[in-house]
Amino acid sequence: MATASTTDPHLSHEDGALSAQQIGVARMSHTARLLLQAENLPDPTFDLLSLMCLPVTALWCRVLRFDPTAPDWPDRDRFVVPSTTMLPLLGAMLTLTGNTAHTPLEYGRHPAIEVAPGPAGQGVAAAVGMALAEQQSSLRFGRSLVNHRTWVLAQDTDLATGVAMEAAQLAGRFGLDRLAMLVAPPSATQGSEFADSLARFSASGWTVRKVEADNLPAITSALAATLRARKPTLIACLPSASPTSSLGVHLLPEEELTGPWSATARRGASSRRSWLRRFARHRQRAAFEREHLRQRPALFEEDWHRAWQWHMRSTHDTSTQEAGLAGLHALSDILPELVCLTAASAYTAPSAMQEHTGKRTQPATANKLDCNIQEHGMAGLLNGLALHGGLLPCCAASMMTVDRMRSALRMAALMRQKMLYLLTGDGLAMGDGGGGWQPVEQLASLRATPHLAVFRPATPDETFKCWEAALEWQGGPAVLVLCPTQGSTHTVPHAYYGSAARGGYVVSQPEKRQVTLIASGPEVAIALEASHHLAERAIQAAVVSIPCWELFADQPSSYRQKVLGTAGLRVGIEAASGFGWERWLGPEGVFVGMDDFGTSAPANALYERFGITAEAICEKVEHHLFASGAIRGLTPPAPHQPRAHARGP
């Protein structure tokens, strides 16, 4: 390890002003600066990290519970570095504490990296989620198993983002007193904006402390106060106002106490050994292990199916939204690790139950946490809940708010974290709210996201199978898109061939298939009605439901061909944009859907306006069959022309 024979320019007073522990911290900080200097960083980055070196070193030497021999043990303190700019400082701390892993400091490759760097504010929101996970887990298992803290090394740009502000408000509302943030100072030209950010955090229920970044006694005092705080804490580390530092330690030219002998490594190893002894004799050890290994309880399938049926019997609503929420209620009964965050928009969509009872169905569960209208912050918290481990995070929100949550959802898919999204109010059910509440491009954009599974079920039974498939999905987040109404009064029968659990299946099959009507969600019932009308006109049409494109694409090609058919016209039907449907329809296929934004009108009027009705589909099918020469002898009908640009009902 490097030795120091010079005086640190940040250190200028006498050694006697500090305790022996503080002198050790200062010497470690100086060594960390030497490591950073060897990185050949750009001058602005080096100056920023050099300024934050002492506060971070004090945290690691005096407070942080981190064992370099087991950097991912369950009850460790989480040290979140959301920015690539600050990662070299984490690398220096790992080197000083003896973590010799020769792997890049990247998420998924180095065990000490808690979160993947992303857009500003996302790491802060994820850290709030980790603190929430610690709070919820400790309520279940007690402080003997769950007793750690979450620390964040953030920049001033993180604080200024909307997602960080929403997450901060949720942290204050939930009382996450084991969350603390060290914030790097801004440039001189952004001082007023930084002051505004600190004021907003203070108003959100945080304790805000300002310290000079080279004043070790003040830093130590702020860290000690954080351990006693009853609110989340933000420590703003500011440049010294005086030209000389308030800290003085002449560094001796002898070798530093680093590696396994460092204070951090000794404290972390001792804490982990004590935790392992408590864990070995804890009465909830089996449950703790099962949840952290993401295993299901014994007899899970039977218990969940029974609970789901019980919840479905208590409602007269047969919409997928009601069935999806019934699945959520059933899961909360048998999975104690399920934590559900709900937005106010999740239960603003009207449903048949509301029409009968005058009440709105709310996704209330045992572990439900209300996030009001802060959907973006809620999605960021969801990432932290998943990254923490031991919990199954879930959220419920309106389909239209997914655009606000997209950045956090994209980060979840990038990190391949398992979580569940219930998006209500899909389709044209919110027609009276105007075009702003009618999804058009959202489905296509979600399906285009890697590692993200999108489920759009058609019936309550299909919703249950989609729930099962979503729980089985391990590649990343799973999104259930739910509609509060049905597109048609036609009853969808059980599968003729295949299963919804495979992403797509045949609903009805004629003797000789001439046309294949492919749909998802409420439009499956419309496709089934259209197939009956076509049968009256001597046109044999099969009906296929594809609730999940991602699962269907993973099936063998022989299965997909048998479901979609190898000949005849393919017609896609969905109350959304047709972008991406050519994947299943082929070059000669026809899509019936929305090519423009909606307007204010009842749902049934909107379906007619866009031509998403059984009669309009039959006309389109007949027109294309006549044009292709598949049927002859009659005058070809004119295809239905949707009035997408009309302004009234």
XYZ file of C-alpha atoms in Angstrom:
649
model
C 0.000 0.000 0.000
C 1.243 3.463 -0.791
C 3.029 5.416 1.921
C 2.815 9.172 2.383
C 5.881 11.225 3.164
C 4.415 14.627 2.382
C 1.852 16.812 3.999
C -1.618 16.719 2.452
C -2.458 20.202 1.149
C -5.888 19.833 2.758
C -4.287 19.250 6.177
C -2.444 22.105 7.826
C -2.844 22.264 11.635
C -1.389 20.364 14.565
C -2.000 16.682 15.209
C -3.110 17.309 18.782
C -6.414 18.838 17.685
C -7.745 15.410 16.655
C -8.257 12.092 18.387
C -6.327 8.991 17.381
C -9.370 7.673 15.472
C -9.725 10.940 13.588
C -6.045 10.928 12.712
C -6.499 7.430 11.292
C -9.442 8.611 9.202
C -7.428 11.557 7.887
C -4.510 9.321 6.920
C -6.853 6.917 5.123
C -8.418 9.858 3.315
C -5.002 11.017 2.147
C -4.200 7.547 0.839
C -7.520 7.461 -0.992
C -6.562 10.748 -2.690
C -3.315 9.180 -3.808
C -5.270 6.290 -5.341
C -7.562 8.721 -7.125
C -4.576 10.678 -8.385
C -3.220 7.497 -9.953
C -6.447 7.110 -11.950
C -5.589 10.084 -14.199
C -9.077 11.505 -13.855
C -10.145 14.775 -15.495
C -9.373 17.763 -13.292
C -13.025 18.634 -12.448
C -13.752 15.028 -11.519
C -10.616 14.698 -9.419
C -11.339 17.953 -7.597
C -14.895 16.796 -6.818
C -13.809 13.352 -5.587
C -10.907 14.804 -3.637
C -13.298 17.128 -1.841
C -15.661 14.237 -0.995
C -12.822 11.966 0.034
C -12.796 12.869 3.725
C -16.589 12.573 4.336
C -16.742 9.225 2.542
C -13.649 7.912 4.316
C -15.090 8.959 7.678
C -18.288 7.071 6.849
C -16.420 3.924 5.852
C -13.967 4.019 8.754
C -16.400 4.923 11.535
C -19.921 3.834 10.619
C -20.444 1.661 7.534
C -21.045 -2.067 8.060
C -19.228 -3.649 5.131
C -17.311 -6.931 5.036
C -14.934 -7.026 2.035
C -14.828 -10.826 2.216
C -18.630 -10.991 1.771
C -19.754 -7.727 0.159
C -23.282 -9.033 -0.511
C -24.271 -10.511 2.851
C -27.946 -9.760 3.609
C -27.630 -7.403 6.604
C -24.837 -5.224 5.225
C -25.211 -1.481 4.988
C -26.105 -0.450 1.438
C -23.715 2.104 -0.040
C -25.360 3.382 -3.216
C -23.327 5.226 -5.845
C -25.772 6.177 -8.606
C -23.304 8.114 -10.791
C -20.306 6.878 -12.783
C -18.554 10.113 -11.796
C -18.394 8.996 -8.159
C -17.446 5.352 -8.817
C -13.643 5.914 -8.590
C -14.120 7.001 -4.979
C -15.947 3.749 -4.244
C -13.097 1.891 -5.942
C -10.612 3.607 -3.651
C -12.640 2.641 -0.573
C -12.801 -0.980 -1.724
C -9.051 -1.031 -2.247
C -8.382 0.414 1.197
C -10.654 -2.118 2.908
C -9.037 -5.114 1.220
C -11.598 -5.978 -1.448
C -9.249 -7.338 -4.105
C -11.823 -8.451 -6.680
C -10.301 -7.743 -10.089
C -13.636 -7.153 -11.775
C -14.866 -3.893 -13.279
C -16.973 -1.642 -11.074
C -20.150 -2.483 -12.961
C -23.547 -3.612 -11.779
C -23.916 -7.371 -12.077
C -20.152 -7.933 -12.219
C -18.853 -6.504 -8.942
C -20.802 -7.514 -5.801
C -20.262 -4.143 -4.109
C -22.166 -2.237 -6.816
C -25.705 -1.921 -5.497
C -27.348 -0.240 -8.488
C -26.569 0.351 -12.154
C -25.722 3.978 -12.959
C -28.470 5.675 -14.902
C -30.219 8.987 -15.423
C -29.893 11.524 -12.628
C -32.178 10.818 -9.679
C -32.846 7.155 -10.423
C -30.206 5.934 -7.975
C -31.591 8.175 -5.238
C -35.089 6.750 -5.772
C -33.690 3.208 -5.719
C -31.889 3.952 -2.446
C -35.168 5.124 -0.920
C -36.657 1.822 -2.045
C -33.833 -0.078 -0.328
C -34.488 1.801 2.895
C -38.190 0.990 2.557
C -37.315 -2.672 2.043
C -35.232 -2.620 5.217
C -38.133 -1.090 7.124
C -40.668 -3.622 5.849
C -38.346 -6.600 6.379
C -37.484 -5.541 9.934
C -41.172 -5.367 10.797
C -41.401 -9.038 9.871
C -38.124 -10.523 11.023
C -37.111 -8.100 13.769
C -33.903 -6.178 14.316
C -31.963 -9.336 15.109
C -31.966 -10.225 11.394
C -32.619 -6.898 9.665
C -30.717 -3.975 11.166
C -28.835 -2.084 8.484
C -28.796 1.360 6.903
C -28.771 2.792 3.404
C -26.194 5.408 2.455
C -26.143 7.327 -0.820
C -23.264 9.216 -2.408
C -25.121 11.653 -4.649
C -24.455 14.766 -6.661
C -26.360 18.017 -6.629
C -27.833 17.159 -10.041
C -29.560 14.123 -8.496
C -31.375 16.315 -5.995
C -32.744 18.621 -8.679
C -34.606 15.871 -10.565
C -38.315 15.228 -10.271
C -37.933 11.521 -9.508
C -35.559 12.251 -6.605
C -37.952 14.860 -5.248
C -40.899 12.470 -5.411
C -38.830 9.720 -3.779
C -37.717 12.141 -1.055
C -41.320 13.023 -0.276
C -42.186 9.325 -0.034
C -39.172 8.733 2.233
C -40.364 11.478 4.556
C -43.933 10.180 4.479
C -42.877 6.596 5.262
C -40.475 7.695 8.010
C -37.323 6.065 6.591
C -34.969 7.153 9.366
C -32.278 4.655 8.317
C -31.647 6.479 5.060
C -28.865 9.048 4.709
C -27.377 10.865 1.760
C -23.977 12.496 1.326
C -24.244 15.126 -1.379
C -21.329 16.503 -3.343
C -21.242 20.287 -3.733
C -22.312 21.985 -6.966
C -20.244 24.293 -9.115
C -19.995 27.892 -7.969
C -22.589 29.017 -10.521
C -25.279 26.641 -9.195
C -25.205 27.528 -5.506
C -28.693 29.039 -5.423
C -30.233 26.007 -7.144
C -28.509 23.725 -4.637
C -29.899 25.771 -1.762
C -33.374 25.408 -3.270
C -32.918 21.631 -3.458
C -31.878 21.472 0.198
C -34.930 23.517 1.169
C -37.230 21.172 -0.750
C -35.741 18.129 0.982
C -36.140 19.811 4.343
C -39.786 20.564 3.558
C -40.264 16.899 2.599
C -39.471 15.707 6.109
C -35.697 15.293 5.921
C -33.067 16.449 8.364
C -30.622 18.579 6.364
C -27.123 19.214 7.722
C -24.377 21.303 6.178
C -20.737 20.571 6.928
C -17.445 21.687 5.500
C -16.036 18.781 3.542
C -12.577 19.110 5.181
C -13.816 19.593 8.763
C -13.459 16.124 10.225
C -14.933 16.884 13.677
C -18.035 18.379 12.035
C -18.314 15.407 9.675
C -17.985 12.947 12.559
C -20.617 14.825 14.544
C -23.028 14.835 11.565
C -22.596 11.082 11.051
C -23.192 10.422 14.755
C -26.344 12.572 14.656
C -27.547 10.618 11.612
C -27.450 7.394 13.628
C -29.784 8.990 16.187
C -32.083 10.731 13.704
C -35.768 9.885 13.438
C -36.023 11.181 9.882
C -34.048 10.570 6.696
C -30.906 12.678 6.653
C -29.129 14.689 3.969
C -25.566 15.835 4.656
C -24.423 18.562 2.271
C -20.625 18.502 2.077
C -19.605 22.035 1.167
C -16.206 23.478 0.264
C -14.427 25.247 3.065
C -15.087 28.975 3.234
C -11.549 29.662 4.490
C -8.443 29.359 2.303
C -6.908 26.916 4.779
C -8.425 23.734 6.068
C -9.855 23.375 9.552
C -8.255 19.918 9.752
C -4.615 19.448 10.556
C -2.770 16.154 10.524
C 0.846 15.701 9.498
C 0.910 12.315 7.809
C 3.699 10.110 9.044
C 5.734 8.232 6.405
C 4.763 4.808 7.732
C 2.470 2.323 5.997
C -1.321 2.704 6.438
C -3.470 0.227 8.290
C -5.482 -0.975 5.316
C -6.863 -4.165 3.828
C -8.164 -6.807 6.258
C -6.720 -4.789 9.156
C -8.688 -1.657 8.372
C -11.360 -0.503 10.801
C -14.058 -1.064 8.177
C -13.009 -4.646 7.458
C -12.692 -5.556 11.151
C -16.052 -4.024 12.064
C -17.781 -5.567 9.034
C -16.396 -9.044 9.675
C -17.378 -8.876 13.353
C -20.919 -7.712 12.481
C -21.346 -10.482 9.918
C -20.131 -13.197 12.301
C -22.540 -12.008 14.983
C -25.375 -11.935 12.447
C -24.591 -15.469 11.271
C -24.743 -16.732 14.868
C -28.132 -15.083 15.395
C -29.354 -16.317 12.037
C -28.381 -19.930 12.756
C -30.751 -20.123 15.737
C -33.474 -17.732 14.559
C -36.981 -19.186 14.490
C -37.731 -17.545 11.130
C -34.576 -18.718 9.433
C -36.386 -20.942 6.917
C -38.729 -18.146 5.819
C -35.830 -15.676 5.532
C -33.825 -18.069 3.372
C -36.801 -18.921 1.164
C -37.596 -15.296 0.448
C -34.002 -14.315 -0.297
C -33.670 -17.299 -2.622
C -36.961 -16.225 -4.293
C -38.614 -19.554 -3.635
C -42.350 -20.056 -3.220
C -44.000 -21.491 -0.106
C -45.125 -25.096 -0.033
C -48.493 -25.708 -1.729
C -48.346 -22.210 -3.224
C -50.273 -23.035 -6.425
C -53.158 -24.711 -4.596
C -53.437 -21.993 -1.953
C -53.271 -19.162 -4.461
C -55.864 -20.704 -6.794
C -58.209 -21.236 -3.870
C -57.703 -17.664 -2.606
C -58.191 -16.219 -6.112
C -61.452 -18.095 -6.585
C -62.673 -16.882 -3.200
C -61.932 -13.247 -4.128
C -63.582 -13.651 -7.544
C -66.764 -15.040 -5.963
C -67.133 -11.837 -3.963
C -67.550 -9.693 -7.101
C -69.969 -9.615 -10.014
C -67.441 -7.862 -12.252
C -65.900 -10.068 -14.961
C -63.403 -7.528 -16.299
C -59.700 -8.316 -16.425
C -59.060 -5.372 -14.120
C -61.200 -6.851 -11.379
C -59.671 -10.287 -11.950
C -56.176 -8.835 -11.846
C -56.817 -7.040 -8.573
C -58.369 -10.237 -7.188
C -55.102 -11.978 -8.027
C -53.210 -9.283 -6.154
C -55.439 -9.686 -3.100
C -54.984 -13.447 -3.229
C -51.214 -13.136 -3.465
C -51.087 -10.825 -0.460
C -52.906 -13.481 1.567
C -50.262 -16.158 0.986
C -47.030 -14.278 0.150
C -45.901 -12.190 3.142
C -42.931 -10.894 1.129
C -45.240 -9.131 -1.338
C -45.024 -5.336 -0.979
C -47.466 -3.329 -3.075
C -47.074 0.362 -3.861
C -50.221 1.966 -5.220
C -50.791 5.229 -7.030
C -54.020 7.206 -6.812
C -54.529 6.637 -10.536
C -54.740 2.866 -10.014
C -58.381 3.026 -8.974
C -59.685 6.040 -10.841
C -61.005 3.963 -13.746
C -64.718 3.141 -13.493
C -65.721 -0.499 -13.448
C -68.850 -2.528 -13.391
C -68.435 -2.962 -9.652
C -68.474 0.813 -9.215
C -71.645 1.047 -11.280
C -73.347 -1.541 -9.054
C -72.065 -0.363 -5.685
C -71.053 3.243 -6.223
C -67.568 2.433 -4.865
C -64.222 2.276 -6.585
C -62.265 -0.952 -6.365
C -58.958 -0.279 -4.637
C -55.984 -2.641 -4.765
C -55.810 -2.901 -0.978
C -53.394 -5.514 0.339
C -51.822 -6.278 3.682
C -48.564 -4.594 2.697
C -50.012 -1.754 0.608
C -48.237 1.602 0.663
C -50.017 4.565 -0.878
C -47.851 6.765 -3.118
C -50.620 9.164 -4.157
C -49.790 10.722 -7.555
C -46.002 10.261 -7.335
C -45.851 7.468 -9.912
C -42.293 8.154 -11.058
C -40.921 8.121 -7.541
C -42.993 5.005 -6.834
C -41.414 3.199 -9.793
C -37.949 4.206 -8.594
C -38.726 2.833 -5.131
C -39.851 -0.397 -6.734
C -36.347 -0.865 -8.157
C -34.809 -0.448 -4.716
C -37.244 -2.926 -3.182
C -36.170 -5.496 -5.763
C -32.448 -4.736 -5.458
C -32.552 -5.082 -1.686
C -33.632 -8.714 -1.902
C -36.076 -10.780 0.110
C -39.212 -9.033 -1.189
C -41.523 -9.307 -4.180
C -42.264 -5.698 -5.187
C -45.472 -4.827 -6.980
C -47.213 -1.603 -7.931
C -50.607 -0.577 -9.259
C -51.140 2.510 -11.394
C -53.063 3.733 -14.407
C -51.941 2.637 -17.853
C -51.473 6.243 -18.975
C -49.034 7.009 -16.144
C -46.549 4.450 -17.479
C -44.997 7.245 -19.525
C -43.991 8.940 -16.254
C -42.591 5.667 -14.904
C -40.762 4.675 -18.079
C -37.245 5.705 -17.031
C -37.434 3.708 -13.798
C -39.079 0.779 -15.580
C -36.305 0.822 -18.160
C -33.694 0.689 -15.375
C -35.493 -2.305 -13.869
C -35.401 -4.096 -17.218
C -31.741 -3.171 -17.691
C -30.868 -4.667 -14.284
C -33.256 -7.617 -14.937
C -34.974 -7.163 -11.594
C -38.127 -9.142 -10.905
C -41.147 -6.985 -10.094
C -44.802 -6.722 -11.051
C -46.647 -3.769 -12.572
C -50.455 -3.703 -12.643
C -51.595 -1.064 -15.113
C -55.316 -0.393 -14.941
C -57.645 1.604 -17.173
C -56.374 0.059 -20.430
C -58.144 0.247 -23.777
C -60.880 2.735 -24.537
C -62.628 2.397 -21.170
C -61.553 5.921 -20.180
C -63.155 7.414 -23.285
C -65.063 10.105 -21.413
C -61.760 11.451 -20.101
C -60.640 12.443 -23.587
C -57.730 11.389 -25.755
C -55.205 12.128 -23.029
C -56.452 9.108 -21.057
C -56.652 6.672 -23.991
C -53.489 4.589 -24.557
C -52.306 4.416 -28.161
C -48.529 3.980 -28.377
C -47.904 2.725 -24.821
C -48.304 -0.991 -25.564
C -45.927 -0.881 -28.519
C -43.270 0.993 -26.555
C -43.504 -1.402 -23.616
C -43.203 -4.419 -25.900
C -40.115 -2.871 -27.487
C -38.297 -2.796 -24.117
C -35.802 -5.685 -23.699
C -36.329 -8.130 -20.827
C -39.818 -6.757 -20.150
C -42.821 -9.100 -20.361
C -46.160 -7.429 -21.168
C -49.368 -9.366 -20.425
C -52.731 -8.191 -21.779
C -55.315 -10.820 -20.800
C -58.772 -11.185 -22.339
C -60.791 -12.969 -19.634
C -60.625 -13.605 -15.886
C -59.332 -17.149 -16.480
C -56.706 -15.830 -18.847
C -55.814 -13.171 -16.272
C -55.103 -15.872 -13.712
C -52.840 -17.728 -16.169
C -51.090 -14.462 -16.976
C -50.555 -13.887 -13.259
C -48.935 -17.325 -13.023
C -46.738 -16.654 -16.049
C -45.752 -13.222 -14.685
C -44.635 -14.808 -11.414
C -42.595 -17.350 -13.378
C -40.954 -14.676 -15.545
C -37.364 -14.292 -14.355
C -35.807 -12.138 -17.069
C -36.960 -8.795 -15.677
C -40.157 -6.902 -14.819
C -43.601 -8.195 -15.756
C -46.436 -5.820 -16.659
C -50.110 -6.802 -16.494
C -52.259 -4.473 -18.584
C -55.839 -4.604 -17.307
C -59.082 -3.222 -18.683
C -62.162 -2.357 -16.566
C -64.607 -3.208 -19.374
C -65.160 -5.902 -21.992
C -65.027 -5.108 -25.705
C -67.975 -7.390 -26.486
C -70.711 -9.314 -24.714
C -69.527 -12.533 -26.381
C -68.181 -15.104 -23.927
C -64.673 -16.316 -24.727
C -64.514 -20.133 -24.480
C -61.673 -22.184 -23.069
C -58.598 -22.749 -25.194
C -58.980 -24.985 -28.244
C -55.231 -25.498 -28.539
C -52.369 -24.262 -26.391
C -52.462 -22.120 -23.289
C -52.190 -18.479 -22.253
C -49.207 -19.533 -20.140
C -47.304 -20.010 -23.430
C -48.027 -16.473 -24.551
C -50.557 -17.333 -27.264
C -53.173 -19.973 -28.021
C -56.083 -20.854 -30.319
C -59.457 -19.816 -28.909
C -61.609 -21.305 -31.674
C -60.697 -23.331 -34.734
C -62.835 -24.103 -37.844
C -62.408 -27.228 -39.956
C -60.491 -25.370 -42.663
C -58.896 -22.083 -41.688
C -59.203 -19.280 -44.264
C -58.645 -16.364 -41.901
C -56.873 -16.031 -38.555
C -58.118 -13.267 -36.274
C -55.348 -12.459 -33.766
C -56.156 -10.236 -30.783
C -55.327 -9.491 -27.169
C -57.272 -8.160 -24.207
C -60.930 -7.137 -24.649
C -60.592 -7.331 -28.436
C -60.493 -11.144 -28.279
C -64.246 -11.144 -27.622
C -64.720 -8.819 -30.620
C -62.649 -11.163 -32.780
C -64.768 -14.096 -31.647
C -67.953 -12.245 -32.559
C -66.461 -11.365 -35.954
C -65.625 -15.025 -36.594
C -69.287 -15.933 -36.074
C -70.373 -13.258 -38.569
C -67.793 -14.517 -41.063
C -69.053 -18.077 -40.637
C -72.523 -16.880 -41.677
C -70.878 -15.590 -44.877
C -69.148 -18.948 -45.515
C -65.733 -17.640 -44.421
C -64.023 -19.848 -41.864
C -61.984 -17.882 -39.346
C -59.910 -19.030 -36.409
C -59.491 -16.806 -33.355
C -56.119 -16.545 -31.598
C -55.328 -14.744 -28.351
C -51.764 -13.522 -27.766
C -51.693 -12.056 -24.254
C -47.872 -11.990 -24.061
C -45.665 -11.492 -27.110
C -42.457 -12.189 -25.199
C -43.569 -15.634 -24.013
C -45.055 -16.493 -27.394
C -41.794 -15.570 -29.150
C -39.931 -17.991 -26.843
C -42.066 -20.943 -27.940
C -40.830 -23.421 -30.590
C -41.568 -22.368 -34.153
C -43.750 -25.447 -34.625
C -46.046 -24.287 -31.811
C -46.231 -20.741 -33.159
C -47.065 -21.993 -36.659
C -49.815 -24.226 -35.352
C -51.339 -21.336 -33.414
C -51.034 -18.695 -36.143
C -51.704 -21.014 -39.068
C -49.527 -21.517 -42.116
C -51.910 -20.171 -44.770
C -54.705 -17.662 -45.173
C -55.173 -14.046 -44.197
C -53.994 -12.900 -40.766
C -55.828 -10.008 -39.104
C -54.511 -8.297 -35.965
C -57.044 -6.612 -33.688
C -56.072 -4.349 -30.791
C -57.291 -1.001 -29.472
C -53.821 0.498 -29.760
C -51.126 1.324 -32.285
C -50.308 -1.353 -34.839
C -46.560 -0.771 -34.523
C -44.844 -4.162 -34.246
C -47.826 -6.283 -35.287
C -46.202 -7.144 -38.618
C -44.143 -9.600 -36.596
C -47.179 -11.881 -36.347
C -49.241 -10.786 -39.348
C -46.581 -11.054 -42.043
C -46.309 -8.815 -45.116
C -49.859 -9.572 -46.320
C -51.552 -9.159 -42.955
C -54.163 -6.578 -41.954
C -54.285 -4.632 -38.711
C -57.435 -3.201 -37.141
C -56.693 -0.693 -34.403
C -55.881 2.958 -33.713
C -53.784 5.129 -36.002
C -54.456 8.396 -34.180
C -55.187 9.738 -30.708
C -58.656 9.267 -29.325
C -61.312 11.756 -28.375
C -63.922 12.240 -25.673
C -66.729 9.718 -26.147
C -68.114 6.573 -24.503
C -66.055 3.435 -25.050
C -68.537 1.785 -27.413
C -68.651 4.923 -29.587
C -64.859 4.986 -29.743
C -64.712 1.335 -30.807
C -67.093 2.181 -33.644
C -65.158 5.312 -34.550
C -61.918 3.377 -35.014
C -63.589 0.444 -36.752
C -62.817 -2.018 -33.962
C -66.180 -3.788 -34.215
C -67.222 -7.199 -35.481
C -69.066 -5.711 -38.490
C -66.146 -3.486 -39.541
C -63.708 -6.386 -39.198
C -65.913 -8.590 -41.391
C -65.999 -5.898 -44.069
C -62.213 -5.562 -44.033
C -61.718 -9.317 -44.208
C -64.130 -9.703 -47.121
C -62.538 -6.810 -48.995
C -59.033 -8.277 -48.711
C -60.193 -11.779 -49.598
C -61.911 -10.453 -52.740
C -58.883 -8.329 -53.626
C -56.562 -11.336 -53.273
C -58.868 -13.616 -55.254
C -59.437 -15.988 -52.345
C -63.233 -15.707 -52.850
C -65.107 -14.842 -56.038
C -68.581 -14.389 -57.449
C -69.862 -11.442 -55.422
C -69.342 -7.707 -55.500
C -66.472 -6.894 -53.128
C -67.665 -4.796 -50.174
C -66.101 -1.421 -49.398
C -63.860 -1.599 -46.340
C -64.850 0.333 -43.242
C -63.095 3.704 -42.990
C -62.392 4.666 -39.381
C -63.058 8.279 -38.473
C -59.987 8.742 -36.341
C -59.914 12.520 -36.734
C -63.560 13.156 -35.848
C -64.171 15.472 -32.904
C -67.569 14.404 -31.635
C -69.311 11.133 -30.761
